[in-house]
Amino acid sequence: MSPLSTRPPILAVFTKNRVNPAYDAARLAVERAAAQAGARTVHYVTATPDHVGEQKALVAEALAARPDAVLFNPTDDVAMAEDVARITAAGIPVGVFINRMNVPVVTFVGSDDVRVGETIARALFQGLGGTGKVVALDGTPGARTARDRTEGLKRALAENPGIELVGSRVGYLQEVPARAAMAELLRDHPRIDGVWTANDVMAFGALKALEEAGRTATVVGINGLPAAIDHIERGTMLASVDFSAFNIASIAAQAVLRHLAGQPVPAEIMVPAELIDRSNCHRWKVPFERRPIPNWADFVR
């Protein structure tokens, strides 16, 4: 590998799919953070959403290209651990973002997903007045974020005896599978008062299934996507949580670039995730393309 002083550093950026707008925002944030530092990015995205085998093949491709650093969002935090270990064994520093992994890396950047899942569940239960029948659309089992958010839901349920979880399905963190899963839940349960979903795009699928069935329910999501903000403004969604893939990815890019420059980087950086409802959703109306990338000092002290 040629010295970094002779050319811009190259970041290989792994994201899980192109169907979730949160990852579009993450890729945009990385590109802008890299450009600001005079670095270049190469994106490795599975053609089939969240496909482990395809991501493994992309790792081999990236290793052959010898980037200066890697930003890695795993399709499966367990199945991809050996592949991240191969990257680090090749002497390439890795920053993992969004989905935590149990493998040594330079840094992990994300949010407290258990708290995120619990926060949005509490908002839903409060919106229902503390009583009602709810269903859950869980995320992909291979995603640490999804498992942790479901754990947060369980904690909130334990504290709210008036809420009954009558059913759950896996929506794979995607709109189309979530729509089909919600349709099944609607067929199985004549009464559903609330819908907890592990991300916004599954909330969108749930809303479409409700509309097709001619039924209504209080729906919440996670990510704070622009379309979710529109739904919250219209009253078709109660709330979301600002689990900001944009901020997380930008800070992760800044972290690995700092590492390449010989500057200290924390082993873990947690980005706060705020509840979004009608009282404050105007703050998230700015499109990702017009949002400034976050300052390092605002998240790392």
mmCIF file of C-alpha atoms in Angstrom, residues 131-245:
data_model
loop_
_atom_site.group_PDB
_atom_site.id
_atom_site.type_symbol
_atom_site.label_atom_id
_atom_site.label_comp_id
_atom_site.label_asym_id
_atom_site.label_seq_id
_atom_site.Cartn_x
_atom_site.Cartn_y
_atom_site.Cartn_z
ATOM 1 C CA THR A 131 -54.278 -0.347 27.731
ATOM 2 C CA GLY A 132 -54.786 -2.242 24.504
ATOM 3 C CA LYS A 133 -53.771 -5.084 22.249
ATOM 4 C CA VAL A 134 -50.612 -4.606 20.216
ATOM 5 C CA VAL A 135 -48.595 -6.502 17.643
ATOM 6 C CA ALA A 136 -44.895 -6.285 16.790
ATOM 7 C CA LEU A 137 -43.017 -6.356 13.511
ATOM 8 C CA ASP A 138 -39.531 -7.510 14.449
ATOM 9 C CA GLY A 139 -36.442 -6.995 12.345
ATOM 10 C CA THR A 140 -34.084 -9.478 10.744
ATOM 11 C CA PRO A 141 -32.864 -11.978 13.356
ATOM 12 C CA GLY A 142 -29.301 -11.595 12.066
ATOM 13 C CA ALA A 143 -29.305 -7.866 12.842
ATOM 14 C CA ARG A 144 -28.074 -6.958 16.316
ATOM 15 C CA THR A 145 -30.057 -3.714 16.164
ATOM 16 C CA ALA A 146 -33.280 -5.647 15.606
ATOM 17 C CA ARG A 147 -32.658 -8.111 18.431
ATOM 18 C CA ASP A 148 -31.814 -5.319 20.853
ATOM 19 C CA ARG A 149 -34.869 -3.266 19.901
ATOM 20 C CA THR A 150 -37.105 -6.263 20.511
ATOM 21 C CA GLU A 151 -35.484 -6.631 23.926
ATOM 22 C CA GLY A 152 -36.440 -3.020 24.594
ATOM 23 C CA LEU A 153 -40.033 -3.796 23.643
ATOM 24 C CA LYS A 154 -40.058 -6.692 26.092
ATOM 25 C CA ARG A 155 -38.827 -4.432 28.885
ATOM 26 C CA ALA A 156 -41.540 -1.890 28.205
ATOM 27 C CA LEU A 157 -44.202 -4.612 28.118
ATOM 28 C CA ALA A 158 -43.063 -5.868 31.527
ATOM 29 C CA GLU A 159 -43.703 -2.394 32.939
ATOM 30 C CA ASN A 160 -47.139 -1.972 31.321
ATOM 31 C CA PRO A 161 -49.525 -4.742 32.420
ATOM 32 C CA GLY A 162 -52.433 -3.082 30.636
ATOM 33 C CA ILE A 163 -50.805 -3.745 27.253
ATOM 34 C CA GLU A 164 -51.136 -7.199 25.697
ATOM 35 C CA LEU A 165 -48.807 -8.341 22.926
ATOM 36 C CA VAL A 166 -51.158 -10.557 20.911
ATOM 37 C CA GLY A 167 -48.830 -11.412 18.036
ATOM 38 C CA SER A 168 -45.537 -10.735 16.283
ATOM 39 C CA ARG A 169 -43.940 -11.428 12.917
ATOM 40 C CA VAL A 170 -40.529 -10.860 11.365
ATOM 41 C CA GLY A 171 -40.680 -8.058 8.808
ATOM 42 C CA TYR A 172 -36.964 -8.223 7.875
ATOM 43 C CA LEU A 173 -36.574 -4.430 8.256
ATOM 44 C CA GLN A 174 -38.119 -4.011 4.786
ATOM 45 C CA GLU A 175 -41.449 -2.599 3.630
ATOM 46 C CA VAL A 176 -42.738 -5.410 1.403
ATOM 47 C CA PRO A 177 -42.142 -8.287 3.864
ATOM 48 C CA ALA A 178 -43.547 -6.142 6.678
ATOM 49 C CA ARG A 179 -46.684 -5.430 4.664
ATOM 50 C CA ALA A 180 -47.239 -9.155 4.150
ATOM 51 C CA ALA A 181 -46.500 -9.909 7.808
ATOM 52 C CA MET A 182 -48.949 -7.235 8.962
ATOM 53 C CA ALA A 183 -51.615 -8.628 6.655
ATOM 54 C CA GLU A 184 -51.211 -12.014 8.370
ATOM 55 C CA LEU A 185 -51.520 -10.422 11.798
ATOM 56 C CA LEU A 186 -54.670 -8.602 10.736
ATOM 57 C CA ARG A 187 -56.215 -11.870 9.540
ATOM 58 C CA ASP A 188 -55.316 -13.575 12.816
ATOM 59 C CA HIS A 189 -56.410 -10.823 15.207
ATOM 60 C CA PRO A 190 -59.769 -9.051 14.912
ATOM 61 C CA ARG A 191 -58.607 -6.372 17.332
ATOM 62 C CA ILE A 192 -55.258 -4.621 17.058
ATOM 63 C CA ASP A 193 -54.914 -1.270 18.784
ATOM 64 C CA GLY A 194 -51.228 -0.611 18.254
ATOM 65 C CA VAL A 195 -48.335 -1.671 16.041
ATOM 66 C CA TRP A 196 -44.716 -1.578 17.248
ATOM 67 C CA THR A 197 -42.182 -1.834 14.428
ATOM 68 C CA ALA A 198 -38.393 -2.089 14.592
ATOM 69 C CA ASN A 199 -37.890 0.541 11.873
ATOM 70 C CA ASP A 200 -39.792 3.100 9.836
ATOM 71 C CA VAL A 201 -39.937 1.224 6.552
ATOM 72 C CA MET A 202 -41.731 -1.652 8.308
ATOM 73 C CA ALA A 203 -44.121 0.919 9.754
ATOM 74 C CA PHE A 204 -44.855 2.033 6.182
ATOM 75 C CA GLY A 205 -45.626 -1.571 5.254
ATOM 76 C CA ALA A 206 -47.915 -1.903 8.266
ATOM 77 C CA LEU A 207 -49.784 1.267 7.297
ATOM 78 C CA LYS A 208 -50.388 -0.055 3.775
ATOM 79 C CA ALA A 209 -51.656 -3.388 5.127
ATOM 80 C CA LEU A 210 -54.005 -1.570 7.503
ATOM 81 C CA GLU A 211 -55.321 0.558 4.658
ATOM 82 C CA GLU A 212 -55.871 -2.487 2.441
ATOM 83 C CA ALA A 213 -57.751 -4.228 5.255
ATOM 84 C CA GLY A 214 -59.870 -1.162 5.976
ATOM 85 C CA ARG A 215 -58.643 -1.040 9.565
ATOM 86 C CA THR A 216 -56.845 1.438 11.771
ATOM 87 C CA ALA A 217 -54.255 1.184 14.553
ATOM 88 C CA THR A 218 -51.660 3.392 16.209
ATOM 89 C CA VAL A 219 -48.321 2.793 14.483
ATOM 90 C CA VAL A 220 -44.780 3.679 15.577
ATOM 91 C CA GLY A 221 -41.372 3.225 13.951
ATOM 92 C CA ILE A 222 -37.668 3.894 14.342
ATOM 93 C CA ASN A 223 -35.193 5.940 12.227
ATOM 94 C CA GLY A 224 -36.827 9.334 11.789
ATOM 95 C CA LEU A 225 -36.943 9.002 8.002
ATOM 96 C CA PRO A 226 -38.447 11.948 6.078
ATOM 97 C CA ALA A 227 -41.491 9.884 5.081
ATOM 98 C CA ALA A 228 -42.050 9.001 8.744
ATOM 99 C CA ILE A 229 -41.932 12.697 9.641
ATOM 100 C CA ASP A 230 -44.644 13.310 7.027
ATOM 101 C CA HIS A 231 -46.769 10.531 8.547
ATOM 102 C CA ILE A 232 -46.298 11.947 12.047
ATOM 103 C CA GLU A 233 -47.340 15.402 10.845
ATOM 104 C CA ARG A 234 -50.476 13.951 9.231
ATOM 105 C CA GLY A 235 -51.278 11.822 12.256
ATOM 106 C CA THR A 236 -50.986 8.495 10.428
ATOM 107 C CA MET A 237 -47.992 7.557 12.603
ATOM 108 C CA LEU A 238 -47.739 8.405 16.272
ATOM 109 C CA ALA A 239 -43.959 8.617 16.653
ATOM 110 C CA SER A 240 -40.492 7.486 15.586
ATOM 111 C CA VAL A 241 -37.019 7.615 17.133
ATOM 112 C CA ASP A 242 -34.104 9.488 15.607
ATOM 113 C CA PHE A 243 -31.818 6.494 15.226
ATOM 114 C CA SER A 244 -29.803 8.524 12.724
ATOM 115 C CA ALA A 245 -27.899 6.373 10.260
#
